[in-house]
Short mmCIF file of C-alpha atoms and ligand atoms in Angstrom, two decimals:
data_model
loop_
_atom_site.label_atom_id
_atom_site.label_comp_id
_atom_site.label_asym_id
_atom_site.label_seq_id
_atom_site.Cartn_x
_atom_site.Cartn_y
_atom_site.Cartn_z
CA UNK A 1 110.64 -148.64 20.31
CA UNK A 2 113.89 -149.37 18.58
CA UNK A 3 116.11 -146.77 20.26
CA UNK A 4 117.32 -147.35 23.79
CA UNK A 5 117.46 -143.58 24.36
CA UNK A 6 115.09 -141.05 22.79
CA UNK A 7 115.69 -137.35 23.41
CA UNK A 8 112.58 -135.30 22.73
CA UNK A 9 114.01 -132.22 21.04
CA UNK A 10 110.69 -130.54 20.34
CA UNK A 11 110.98 -126.74 20.78
CA UNK A 12 108.15 -126.59 23.34
CA UNK A 13 109.84 -129.25 25.49
CA UNK A 14 113.22 -127.56 25.27
CA UNK A 15 111.85 -124.10 26.08
CA UNK A 16 109.90 -125.33 29.09
CA UNK A 17 112.89 -127.32 30.31
CA UNK A 18 115.09 -124.21 30.22
CA UNK A 19 112.54 -122.36 32.36
CA UNK A 20 112.54 -125.25 34.83
CA UNK A 21 116.32 -125.28 35.09
CA UNK A 22 116.49 -121.60 36.08
CA UNK A 23 117.06 -121.32 39.82
CA UNK A 24 114.67 -118.37 40.22
CA UNK A 25 111.69 -120.32 38.83
CA UNK A 26 109.08 -120.58 41.61
CA UNK A 27 107.64 -123.84 42.94
CA UNK A 28 104.24 -123.10 41.39
CA UNK A 29 105.68 -122.40 37.95
CA UNK A 30 108.05 -125.38 38.18
CA UNK A 31 105.13 -127.69 38.97
CA UNK A 32 103.01 -126.31 36.13
CA UNK A 33 105.88 -126.68 33.63
CA UNK A 34 106.51 -130.25 34.79
CA UNK A 35 102.87 -131.06 34.21
CA UNK A 36 103.01 -129.59 30.71
CA UNK A 37 106.27 -131.33 29.78
CA UNK A 38 104.98 -134.64 31.12
CA UNK A 39 102.18 -134.50 28.55
CA UNK A 40 104.58 -133.74 25.72
CA UNK A 41 106.87 -136.61 26.79
CA UNK A 42 103.84 -138.88 27.19
CA UNK A 43 103.04 -138.25 23.54
CA UNK A 44 106.40 -139.79 22.61
CA UNK A 45 106.47 -142.63 25.13
CA UNK A 46 102.97 -143.87 24.17
CA UNK A 47 103.66 -143.70 20.42
CA UNK A 48 103.52 -147.48 20.08
CA UNK A 49 100.37 -148.17 22.07
CA UNK A 50 98.51 -150.87 20.15
CA UNK A 51 95.55 -149.69 18.07
CA UNK A 52 92.43 -151.33 16.75
CA UNK A 53 89.38 -150.01 14.91
CA UNK A 54 85.78 -149.52 15.95
CA UNK A 55 82.82 -149.00 13.65
CA UNK A 56 81.26 -145.63 14.39
CA UNK A 57 78.83 -143.31 12.67
CA UNK A 58 79.72 -139.73 11.90
CA UNK A 59 76.81 -137.40 11.09
CA UNK A 60 77.45 -138.33 7.44
CA UNK A 61 78.30 -142.03 7.32
CA UNK A 62 79.71 -145.13 8.99
CA UNK A 63 83.43 -145.64 9.24
CA UNK A 64 85.99 -147.92 10.87
CA UNK A 65 87.79 -145.48 13.15
CA UNK A 66 91.06 -146.02 15.08
CA UNK A 67 90.90 -146.49 18.85
CA UNK A 68 93.35 -147.75 21.47
CA UNK A 69 93.33 -151.54 21.75
CA UNK A 70 92.02 -153.01 24.99
CA UNK A 71 95.47 -153.57 26.42
CA UNK A 72 95.79 -151.35 29.46
CA UNK A 73 98.50 -149.05 30.58
CA UNK A 74 100.21 -148.87 33.96
CA UNK A 75 102.10 -145.80 35.10
CA UNK A 76 104.61 -146.56 37.85
CA UNK A 77 105.88 -143.59 39.83
CA UNK A 78 109.17 -143.72 41.70
CA UNK A 79 108.46 -141.75 44.90
CA UNK A 80 108.45 -138.97 45.50
CA UNK A 81 109.53 -136.96 42.47
CA UNK A 82 107.88 -139.35 40.00
CA UNK A 83 104.52 -138.05 41.21
CA UNK A 84 105.27 -134.74 39.53
CA UNK A 85 104.99 -136.47 36.16
CA UNK A 86 101.85 -138.42 37.02
CA UNK A 87 99.11 -135.77 37.05
CA UNK A 88 99.74 -134.53 33.54
CA UNK A 89 99.91 -138.06 32.20
CA UNK A 90 96.68 -139.04 33.91
CA UNK A 91 94.90 -136.08 32.33
CA UNK A 92 95.92 -137.46 28.96
CA UNK A 93 95.29 -141.14 29.77
CA UNK A 94 92.61 -141.12 32.46
CA UNK A 95 92.05 -144.89 32.39
CA UNK A 96 95.68 -145.75 33.16
CA UNK A 97 96.34 -147.76 36.31
CA UNK A 98 98.94 -146.36 38.70
CA UNK A 99 101.64 -148.01 40.80
CA UNK A 100 104.10 -146.57 43.30
CA UNK A 101 107.59 -147.66 44.24
CA UNK A 102 109.27 -146.08 47.27
CA UNK A 103 113.01 -146.52 47.66
CA UNK A 104 115.59 -144.94 49.95
CA UNK A 105 119.34 -145.19 49.87
CA UNK A 106 120.99 -147.20 52.64
CA UNK A 107 123.85 -144.94 53.72
CA UNK A 108 126.06 -147.89 54.68
CA UNK A 109 125.70 -149.96 51.51
CA UNK A 110 124.56 -147.09 49.21
CA UNK A 111 122.05 -149.57 47.77
CA UNK A 112 118.36 -148.70 47.26
CA UNK A 113 116.04 -150.22 49.87
CA UNK A 114 112.32 -150.62 49.20
CA UNK A 115 109.94 -148.99 51.72
CA UNK A 116 106.75 -148.98 49.64
CA UNK A 117 105.51 -151.07 46.75
CA UNK A 118 101.99 -151.12 45.36
CA UNK A 119 101.31 -151.83 41.71
CA UNK A 120 98.26 -152.83 39.64
CA UNK A 121 97.58 -156.49 38.88
CA UNK A 122 98.55 -158.26 35.66
CA UNK A 123 101.52 -156.10 34.75
CA UNK A 124 102.35 -158.77 32.17
CA UNK A 125 99.31 -157.63 30.13
CA UNK A 126 100.13 -153.93 30.20
CA UNK A 127 102.49 -151.41 28.77
CA UNK A 128 104.28 -150.19 31.91
CA UNK A 129 105.67 -146.66 31.95
CA UNK A 130 108.01 -146.01 34.88
CA UNK A 131 108.33 -142.31 35.65
CA UNK A 132 110.97 -140.35 37.55
CA UNK A 133 112.09 -136.86 36.50
CA UNK A 134 115.80 -137.46 37.10
CA UNK A 135 117.79 -140.44 35.79
CA UNK A 136 120.98 -139.79 37.78
CA UNK A 137 122.99 -142.83 38.98
CA UNK A 138 120.23 -145.09 37.69
CA UNK A 139 120.19 -147.04 40.98
CA UNK A 140 116.55 -146.37 41.84
CA UNK A 141 115.24 -146.81 38.30
CA UNK A 142 117.10 -150.12 37.92
CA UNK A 143 115.76 -151.29 41.30
CA UNK A 144 112.17 -150.18 40.50
CA UNK A 145 112.28 -151.98 37.16
CA UNK A 146 113.74 -155.09 38.84
CA UNK A 147 110.71 -155.05 41.19
CA UNK A 148 108.07 -154.69 38.48
CA UNK A 149 109.77 -157.37 36.38
CA UNK A 150 109.45 -159.68 39.40
CA UNK A 151 105.70 -158.90 39.25
CA UNK A 152 105.59 -160.00 35.62
CA UNK A 153 106.04 -156.71 33.72
CA UNK A 154 107.63 -157.28 30.32
CA UNK A 155 106.70 -154.30 28.16
CA UNK A 156 108.38 -151.46 30.05
CA UNK A 157 109.43 -147.91 29.17
CA UNK A 158 111.16 -145.33 31.34
CA UNK A 159 110.24 -141.65 31.10
CA UNK A 160 112.27 -138.86 32.67
CA UNK A 161 112.98 -135.18 32.27
CA UNK A 162 116.76 -135.23 32.55
CA UNK A 163 119.23 -138.07 32.18
CA UNK A 164 122.92 -138.31 33.08
CA UNK A 165 125.19 -140.46 30.87
CA UNK A 166 126.05 -142.56 33.93
CA UNK A 167 122.38 -143.40 34.54
CA UNK A 168 121.71 -144.18 30.89
CA UNK A 169 124.69 -146.55 30.86
CA UNK A 170 123.58 -148.26 34.09
CA UNK A 171 120.10 -148.78 32.60
CA UNK A 172 121.59 -150.05 29.35
CA UNK A 173 123.58 -152.66 31.31
CA UNK A 174 120.78 -153.74 33.64
CA UNK A 175 117.69 -153.34 31.43
CA UNK A 176 118.66 -153.13 27.75
CA UNK A 177 115.05 -154.01 26.88
CA UNK A 178 113.66 -150.82 28.48
CA UNK A 179 113.63 -147.77 26.19
CA UNK A 180 114.25 -144.40 27.85
CA UNK A 181 112.47 -141.21 26.81
CA UNK A 182 113.94 -137.96 28.14
CA UNK A 183 113.89 -134.24 27.40
CA UNK A 184 117.69 -133.92 27.69
CA UNK A 185 120.90 -135.84 28.21
CA UNK A 186 123.07 -133.71 30.51
CA UNK A 187 126.85 -133.71 30.99
CA UNK A 188 127.60 -135.73 34.09
CA UNK A 189 126.97 -136.38 37.79
CA UNK A 190 128.54 -134.56 40.73
CA UNK A 191 130.21 -136.70 43.41
CA UNK A 192 126.96 -136.37 45.40
CA UNK A 193 124.93 -137.77 42.52
CA UNK A 194 123.39 -134.53 41.22
CA UNK A 195 122.99 -134.05 37.48
CA UNK A 196 125.08 -131.25 35.92
CA UNK A 197 123.98 -128.74 34.76
CA UNK A 198 120.65 -130.25 35.87
CA UNK A 199 117.96 -128.39 37.75
CA UNK A 200 118.75 -129.20 41.37
CA UNK A 201 116.68 -131.53 43.51
CA UNK A 202 113.52 -132.17 41.50
CA UNK A 203 111.49 -133.22 44.56
CA UNK A 204 112.44 -130.11 46.52
CA UNK A 205 111.74 -127.86 43.58
CA UNK A 206 108.30 -129.29 42.83
CA UNK A 207 107.16 -129.60 46.46
CA UNK A 208 108.90 -126.52 47.83
CA UNK A 209 110.69 -128.45 50.55
CA UNK A 210 113.90 -126.43 50.50
N1 URA B 1 117.78 -136.29 41.79
C1 URA B 1 117.47 -134.97 41.69
O1 URA B 1 116.41 -134.54 42.15
N2 URA B 1 118.36 -134.14 41.13
C2 URA B 1 119.52 -134.57 40.61
O2 URA B 1 120.28 -133.76 40.07
C3 URA B 1 119.83 -135.94 40.72
C4 URA B 1 118.93 -136.79 41.31
#
C-alpha cells in the first residue's frame, strides 16, 4: 500500500457509519453495522494479499485460476473494542489466525500498560492486520504495533472505523511503514481523548456497557 492513510469513501461505508454515529442507534444495530463495515473495510485492507494460480477444471475446461498465495494472515485485535471488527473479518477470511493485545492506561504516567498478549507464531511470515475501531491519541495502536514488531511482524496494516488527526500523526511518527485504513478522518480529540464528532465510546456502544 503506497498511501499512509486510506479513507474508504464508498457510499455503503459512509451510510452505515452515519447510522453508527447517531446516539439513538441501539447496541444490537450498532454491532450489526460494525460487522458489516468491517467486511467492507477488510476488502480494502486485504487488497494486496499475494496471489498465485491453481490449475482447476470448470465443467467446460481446465484453467489456471487465481487463488490466495499460501502466506497466512494474522488479525490482531486491540481489546476490547477491536473484537467488534473481528467477527465480520473472520467470516470473510475464515483461515486467518487471531491475536489479542490488552492494554490499559496508567493514570499516573498516562502510558499504555500491557495486561494481555497472545499472538500467533511466525508473525514475520504473515500479513498482520491490527484492528481497533477508534484511532484516537494513537497511544494504544502504537504500543500494540511495537509489541508485534518485537515478535517479528514486518508486514503490518492498521484498520479502524474512525481516526483523529492526532492519532494519524502519532502513527506516522512512530510507524511510518504501517498503512492505515479508515472509514473517516474526524476533526479532533477532546481533552479527554474522545474523537469529535466521533461516535462516543465504541466499546460501550457495541457491548452495551453504559
Ligand atoms: N475510544 C473510543 O471508544 N471513542 C473515542 O472517541 C476515542 C477513543
